[in-house]
Amino acid sequence: MDMIGADEFLFALLILLQDKFPNNKRVLQFSVDLLNCYEAQTQLQTVELYVATIVDLLNAKPTISAHLITGKSGNNNQETAVNLLSQLTALYGDSRLISKSSQVFAQKQHQAQSLRSTLSRTSLDALRSFELRLSKRGFEPLAGQDACLGFLLQLTSMVQNSTDEPTRRVALSCIDTIVETFGKKDVDAVIGATKTVIGTHCLGSASEEMQITSLLSLATIVEVLGDEFVAFVPQTLPKSLDLLNSKLDDGACSERLHHAGYSFFSALLIYTPWAIIGSDLDLLLRVSHGSANADLGDSCSEERRASLNLIAKQIETKDCCAALGRTWANAMTEGPEALKEHLRIVEAQIGALSKSAVGRHSEDFATLLTKAFDLRRIQFSDRTEDSFEDGEVEEVEEATNTVTVAMIYKINDAIFRPIFAHFVEWAASSSATAAVHRQTTIYGFLTRFFDGLKSIVTSYAGLILENAAEILGRVDVSDAASKLLWTRVLGTLQKCFAYDQDGNHHSKLLAFFVKAYNNQDSGKRLPISPPLLPPFST
């Protein structure tokens, strides 16, 4: 070898040996020992040429590798490339090479820089070629799966031991693609790789690029492992949620990190939803509130809403309602968009459940809706610069009304009538100021209720007559909130008259209205606007 030149030809001998004896440990050790007979610069140059040959082998039309490795089809070339990469790990990671390189690094700065460049370029070029072939599904299932799965161990070692971040990131990407393509053939190998992905070098890394690649890899692993991933949920879900939460709090969450995070969350919700419970589910909802408030763009909103829809359909109804209740205040703190998305989960739950299931959980839903009906009181009783705008509260109220009507369509009168009575009584049983705001919200819903269900629900008018008359009799003309309540009560009564086909409540409603109106001080009477007159004149 010295006669023909190790710098130019040693790589060829090593490739010939590995190709001829791919699984022979003695031959591999001989190759390592032979390589270590030379100085560090020669060793690294040999490894670089070795890698160049692998890259050439993976090309559609190999050149130099075709002369070294002959008589093989394209599929066999793929398997050979993986075998050569496996040997590369042994050559590259030998302690003697590391020792020699370290000495050079310590003694000769210029030469050290050259060695570092060669070292990084060598491994990175090989991995990128391998990754490219993997991404194009260039390995035939039968020809390449065993070799690729066997290479997982070397890839995880590279992720853990390499000091070059691009190399670690590409190695992790290769792990992801191998798991996606061949993972179901060797679950144990995937579990072994998972331990690396969730470790300090990947998900726990300070590098956002490593965090993104790790989360995407975890999404793939969840799909492959299914139930087998449950054991990793306590180590991965809180960590990934905390990561996204801290980035959102700092205003530093990129779209790519958001996408990777929600890809992982969605995978968990699809394949292991029973593992997302209690505080983990609460944190997922709180992170989603922060995301809704961050205004990260349409694609992020779509990803988040898709995950929230999975929560509605995959999580047990009682557990989901309990989590929505626990996190309602946080959603309100984050803003109207977070609240509306919170309510969409309830709506999606109701839509996915059968009528009997909605009936069984009607109390859970009513509890959530009561919290939603209290928004106006919370925001407007003592307004600050952080309070919602009028239009924002109205948007959330409209969303609440939509959810409530969706529930009504799936339950019978025996179930809903007590809930209806509870809403009316609850709104009236608070302090004067609080009652004005709560009743304004409730009568907004009642207008939608009577207008939407028409004559089917006119019998419910009897449950609000006294309450409506009491409100009309105490309106404060000088108070804007009181005037708004007056208008909403009249709007509700208008719908009651309009759809009371049999006239069962017409005379009663009219009598209550006239009595309440006449009892007012003439100087404080509010005018009845033309849109409200027709029902009372029929």
mmCIF file with all atom_site columns, C-alpha atoms in Angstrom, residues 18 21-23 28 32 50-51 54 78-94 126-127 130 144 146-155 157-158 178:
data_model
loop_
_atom_site.group_PDB
_atom_site.id
_atom_site.type_symbol
_atom_site.label_atom_id
_atom_site.label_alt_id
_atom_site.label_comp_id
_atom_site.label_asym_id
_atom_site.label_entity_id
_atom_site.label_seq_id
_atom_site.pdbx_PDB_ins_code
_atom_site.Cartn_x
_atom_site.Cartn_y
_atom_site.Cartn_z
_atom_site.occupancy
_atom_site.B_iso_or_equiv
_atom_site.pdbx_formal_charge
_atom_site.auth_seq_id
_atom_site.auth_comp_id
_atom_site.auth_asym_id
_atom_site.auth_atom_id
_atom_site.pdbx_PDB_model_num
ATOM 1  C CA . GLN A 1 18  ? -16.136 -4.541 3.106  1.00 0.00 ? 18  GLN A CA 1
ATOM 2  C CA . PHE A 1 21  ? -16.924 -9.626 3.535  1.00 0.00 ? 21  PHE A CA 1
ATOM 3  C CA . PRO A 1 22  ? -19.800 -7.366 4.693  1.00 0.00 ? 22  PRO A CA 1
ATOM 4  C CA . ASN A 1 23  ? -20.554 -9.149 7.957  1.00 0.00 ? 23  ASN A CA 1
ATOM 5  C CA . LEU A 1 28  ? -13.663 -5.068 9.727  1.00 0.00 ? 28  LEU A CA 1
ATOM 6  C CA . VAL A 1 32  ? -9.626  -0.413 11.174 1.00 0.00 ? 32  VAL A CA 1
ATOM 7  C CA . TYR A 1 50  ? -14.543 6.267  0.942  1.00 0.00 ? 50  TYR A CA 1
ATOM 8  C CA . VAL A 1 51  ? -17.606 8.501  1.400  1.00 0.00 ? 51  VAL A CA 1
ATOM 9  C CA . ILE A 1 54  ? -20.659 5.675  -1.405 1.00 0.00 ? 54  ILE A CA 1
ATOM 10 C CA . GLN A 1 78  ? -28.380 0.130  -2.311 1.00 0.00 ? 78  GLN A CA 1
ATOM 11 C CA . GLU A 1 79  ? -27.723 -2.610 0.208  1.00 0.00 ? 79  GLU A CA 1
ATOM 12 C CA . THR A 1 80  ? -23.977 -2.354 -0.379 1.00 0.00 ? 80  THR A CA 1
ATOM 13 C CA . ALA A 1 81  ? -24.110 1.386  0.284  1.00 0.00 ? 81  ALA A CA 1
ATOM 14 C CA . VAL A 1 82  ? -25.703 0.756  3.670  1.00 0.00 ? 82  VAL A CA 1
ATOM 15 C CA . ASN A 1 83  ? -23.069 -1.862 4.505  1.00 0.00 ? 83  ASN A CA 1
ATOM 16 C CA . LEU A 1 84  ? -20.304 0.557  3.576  1.00 0.00 ? 84  LEU A CA 1
ATOM 17 C CA . LEU A 1 85  ? -21.887 3.240  5.742  1.00 0.00 ? 85  LEU A CA 1
ATOM 18 C CA . SER A 1 86  ? -21.927 0.796  8.646  1.00 0.00 ? 86  SER A CA 1
ATOM 19 C CA . GLN A 1 87  ? -18.190 0.256  8.254  1.00 0.00 ? 87  GLN A CA 1
ATOM 20 C CA . LEU A 1 88  ? -17.680 4.010  8.042  1.00 0.00 ? 88  LEU A CA 1
ATOM 21 C CA . THR A 1 89  ? -18.962 4.361  11.599 1.00 0.00 ? 89  THR A CA 1
ATOM 22 C CA . ALA A 1 90  ? -16.315 1.922  12.826 1.00 0.00 ? 90  ALA A CA 1
ATOM 23 C CA . LEU A 1 91  ? -13.548 3.656  10.877 1.00 0.00 ? 91  LEU A CA 1
ATOM 24 C CA . TYR A 1 92  ? -14.642 7.141  11.817 1.00 0.00 ? 92  TYR A CA 1
ATOM 25 C CA . GLY A 1 93  ? -15.301 6.382  15.484 1.00 0.00 ? 93  GLY A CA 1
ATOM 26 C CA . ASP A 1 94  ? -12.146 4.449  16.339 1.00 0.00 ? 94  ASP A CA 1
ATOM 27 C CA . ALA A 1 126 ? -22.426 10.479 3.288  1.00 0.00 ? 126 ALA A CA 1
ATOM 28 C CA . LEU A 1 127 ? -25.521 11.090 5.374  1.00 0.00 ? 127 LEU A CA 1
ATOM 29 C CA . PHE A 1 130 ? -28.173 8.381  2.188  1.00 0.00 ? 130 PHE A CA 1
ATOM 30 C CA . GLY A 1 144 ? -32.793 -2.583 1.841  1.00 0.00 ? 144 GLY A CA 1
ATOM 31 C CA . ASP A 1 146 ? -32.614 -5.139 6.984  1.00 0.00 ? 146 ASP A CA 1
ATOM 32 C CA . ALA A 1 147 ? -29.579 -3.044 6.137  1.00 0.00 ? 147 ALA A CA 1
ATOM 33 C CA . CYS A 1 148 ? -31.403 0.224  6.897  1.00 0.00 ? 148 CYS A CA 1
ATOM 34 C CA . LEU A 1 149 ? -32.820 -1.043 10.191 1.00 0.00 ? 149 LEU A CA 1
ATOM 35 C CA . GLY A 1 150 ? -29.379 -2.317 11.128 1.00 0.00 ? 150 GLY A CA 1
ATOM 36 C CA . PHE A 1 151 ? -27.978 1.127  10.422 1.00 0.00 ? 151 PHE A CA 1
ATOM 37 C CA . LEU A 1 152 ? -30.283 2.721  13.023 1.00 0.00 ? 152 LEU A CA 1
ATOM 38 C CA . LEU A 1 153 ? -27.805 1.896  15.780 1.00 0.00 ? 153 LEU A CA 1
ATOM 39 C CA . GLN A 1 154 ? -24.995 3.696  13.961 1.00 0.00 ? 154 GLN A CA 1
ATOM 40 C CA . LEU A 1 155 ? -27.233 6.676  13.281 1.00 0.00 ? 155 LEU A CA 1
ATOM 41 C CA . SER A 1 157 ? -24.611 6.787  17.921 1.00 0.00 ? 157 SER A CA 1
ATOM 42 C CA . MET A 1 158 ? -23.817 9.572  15.491 1.00 0.00 ? 158 MET A CA 1
ATOM 43 C CA . ILE A 1 178 ? -36.063 4.668  8.197  1.00 0.00 ? 178 ILE A CA 1
#
